[in-house]
mmCIF file of C-alpha atoms in Angstrom:
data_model
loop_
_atom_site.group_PDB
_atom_site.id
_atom_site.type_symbol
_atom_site.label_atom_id
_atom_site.label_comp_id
_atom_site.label_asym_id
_atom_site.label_seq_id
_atom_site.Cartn_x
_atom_site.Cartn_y
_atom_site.Cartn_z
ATOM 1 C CA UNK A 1 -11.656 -11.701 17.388
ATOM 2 C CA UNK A 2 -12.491 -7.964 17.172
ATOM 3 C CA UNK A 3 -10.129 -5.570 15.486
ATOM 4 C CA UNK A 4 -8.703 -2.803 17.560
ATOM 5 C CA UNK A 5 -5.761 0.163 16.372
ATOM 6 C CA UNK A 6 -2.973 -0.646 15.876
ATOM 7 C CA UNK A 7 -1.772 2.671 17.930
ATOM 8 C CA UNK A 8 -4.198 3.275 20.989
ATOM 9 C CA UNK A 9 -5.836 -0.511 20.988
ATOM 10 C CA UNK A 10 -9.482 1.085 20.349
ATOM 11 C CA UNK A 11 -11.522 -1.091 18.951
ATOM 12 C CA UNK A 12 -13.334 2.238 17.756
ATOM 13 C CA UNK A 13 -11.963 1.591 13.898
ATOM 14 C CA UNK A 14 -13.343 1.268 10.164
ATOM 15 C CA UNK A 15 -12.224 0.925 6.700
ATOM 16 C CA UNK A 16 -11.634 3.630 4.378
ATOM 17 C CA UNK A 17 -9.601 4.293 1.298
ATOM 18 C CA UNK A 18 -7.252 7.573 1.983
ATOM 19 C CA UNK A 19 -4.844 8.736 -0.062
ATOM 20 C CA UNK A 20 -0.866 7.966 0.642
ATOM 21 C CA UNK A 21 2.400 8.927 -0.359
ATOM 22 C CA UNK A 22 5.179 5.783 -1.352
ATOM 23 C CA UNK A 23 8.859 6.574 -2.212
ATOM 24 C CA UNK A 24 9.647 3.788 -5.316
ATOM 25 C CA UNK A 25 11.877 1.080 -4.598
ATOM 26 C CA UNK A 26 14.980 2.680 -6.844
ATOM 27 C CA UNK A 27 14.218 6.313 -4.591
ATOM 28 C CA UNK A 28 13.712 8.730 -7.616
ATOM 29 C CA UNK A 29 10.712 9.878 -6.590
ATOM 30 C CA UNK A 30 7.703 9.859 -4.442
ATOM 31 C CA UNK A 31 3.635 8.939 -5.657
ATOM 32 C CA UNK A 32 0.515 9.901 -4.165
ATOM 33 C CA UNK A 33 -1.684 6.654 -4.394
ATOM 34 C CA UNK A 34 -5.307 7.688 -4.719
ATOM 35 C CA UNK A 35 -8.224 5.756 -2.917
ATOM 36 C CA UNK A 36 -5.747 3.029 -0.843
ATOM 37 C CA UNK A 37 -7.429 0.823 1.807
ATOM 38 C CA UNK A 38 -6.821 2.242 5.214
ATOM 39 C CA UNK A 39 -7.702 1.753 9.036
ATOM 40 C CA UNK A 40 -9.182 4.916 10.609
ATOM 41 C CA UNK A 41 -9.708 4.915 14.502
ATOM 42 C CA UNK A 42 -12.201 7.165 15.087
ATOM 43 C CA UNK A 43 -10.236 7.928 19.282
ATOM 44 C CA UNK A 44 -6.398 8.465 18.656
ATOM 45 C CA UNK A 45 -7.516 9.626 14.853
ATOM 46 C CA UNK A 46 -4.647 7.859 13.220
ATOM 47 C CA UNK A 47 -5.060 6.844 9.684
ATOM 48 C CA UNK A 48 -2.955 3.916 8.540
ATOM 49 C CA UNK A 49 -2.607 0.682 6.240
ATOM 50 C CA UNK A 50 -2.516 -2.809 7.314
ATOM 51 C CA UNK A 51 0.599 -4.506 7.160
ATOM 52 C CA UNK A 52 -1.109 -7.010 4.099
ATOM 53 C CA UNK A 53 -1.782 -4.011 1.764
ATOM 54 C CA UNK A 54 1.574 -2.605 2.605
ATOM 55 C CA UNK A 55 3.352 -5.497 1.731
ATOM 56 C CA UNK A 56 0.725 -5.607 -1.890
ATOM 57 C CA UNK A 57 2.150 -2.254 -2.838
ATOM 58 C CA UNK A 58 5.549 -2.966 -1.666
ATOM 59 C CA UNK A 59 5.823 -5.954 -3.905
ATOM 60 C CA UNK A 60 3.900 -4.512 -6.896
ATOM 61 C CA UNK A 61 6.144 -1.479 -6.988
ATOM 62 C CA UNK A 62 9.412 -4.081 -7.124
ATOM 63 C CA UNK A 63 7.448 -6.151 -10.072
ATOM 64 C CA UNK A 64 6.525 -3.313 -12.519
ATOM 65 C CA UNK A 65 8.524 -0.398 -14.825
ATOM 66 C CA UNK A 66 7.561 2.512 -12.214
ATOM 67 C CA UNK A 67 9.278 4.801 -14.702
ATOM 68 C CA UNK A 68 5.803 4.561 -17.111
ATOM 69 C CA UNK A 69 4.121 5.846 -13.636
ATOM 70 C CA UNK A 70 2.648 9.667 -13.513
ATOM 71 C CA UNK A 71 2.639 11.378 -9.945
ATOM 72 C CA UNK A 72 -0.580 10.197 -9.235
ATOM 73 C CA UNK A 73 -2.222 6.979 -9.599
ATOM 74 C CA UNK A 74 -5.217 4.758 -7.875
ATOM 75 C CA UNK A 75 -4.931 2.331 -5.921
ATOM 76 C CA UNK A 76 -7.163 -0.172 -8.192
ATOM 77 C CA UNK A 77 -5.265 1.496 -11.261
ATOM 78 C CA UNK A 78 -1.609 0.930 -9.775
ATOM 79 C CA UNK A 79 -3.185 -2.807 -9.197
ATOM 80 C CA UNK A 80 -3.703 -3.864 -12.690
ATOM 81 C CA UNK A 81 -0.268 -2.170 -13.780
ATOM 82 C CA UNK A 82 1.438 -5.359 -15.835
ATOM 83 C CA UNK A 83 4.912 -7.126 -13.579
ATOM 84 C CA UNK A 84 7.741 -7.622 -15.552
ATOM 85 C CA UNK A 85 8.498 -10.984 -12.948
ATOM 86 C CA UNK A 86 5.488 -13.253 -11.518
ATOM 87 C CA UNK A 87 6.594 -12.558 -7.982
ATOM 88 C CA UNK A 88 9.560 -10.456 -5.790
ATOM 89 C CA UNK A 89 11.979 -13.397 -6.183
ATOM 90 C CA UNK A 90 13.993 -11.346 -3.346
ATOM 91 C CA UNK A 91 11.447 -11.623 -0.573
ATOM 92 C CA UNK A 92 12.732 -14.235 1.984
ATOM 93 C CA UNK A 93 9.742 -13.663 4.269
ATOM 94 C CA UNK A 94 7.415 -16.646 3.478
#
């Protein structure tokens, strides 16, 4: 099965790593996360992350002391940061 956009259904896509922005969990501030995977679509030009590595930052941000975080991290570094739990004990989804 070929992989299309997830906004214009062109199948006119590739992998990247982009830069993003993501508010922490307890909303005290924002980071830029350096080198994150991303979809490009080369027709509607949207730039976005799959719902998998969204749900990988998501979680990792819940599982580690986001205080010790600077403004700007990489994706790889933010990755290796050590959790304080094994796993979000508060996700329900799986």
């Amino acid at each position: 099965m070929q992989k299309v956009c997830d906004w214009c259904e062109s199948d006119q896509i590739f992998n990247d790593k982009q830069s993003v922005y993501w508010e922490l969990p307890d909303g005290t501030k924002a980071i830029e996360i350096l080198e994150t995977p991303a979809i490009v679509c080369k027709d509607c030009g949207m730039i976005y992350q799959e719902e998998s590595i969204i749900r990988v930052i998501e979680d990792q941000l819940f599982l580690i002391n986001t205080k010790q975080l600077d403004k700007t991290i990489s994706y790889e570094k933010l990755m290796e940061q050590p959790r304080l739990l094994k796993r979000n004990y508060f996700d329900f989804s799986s």
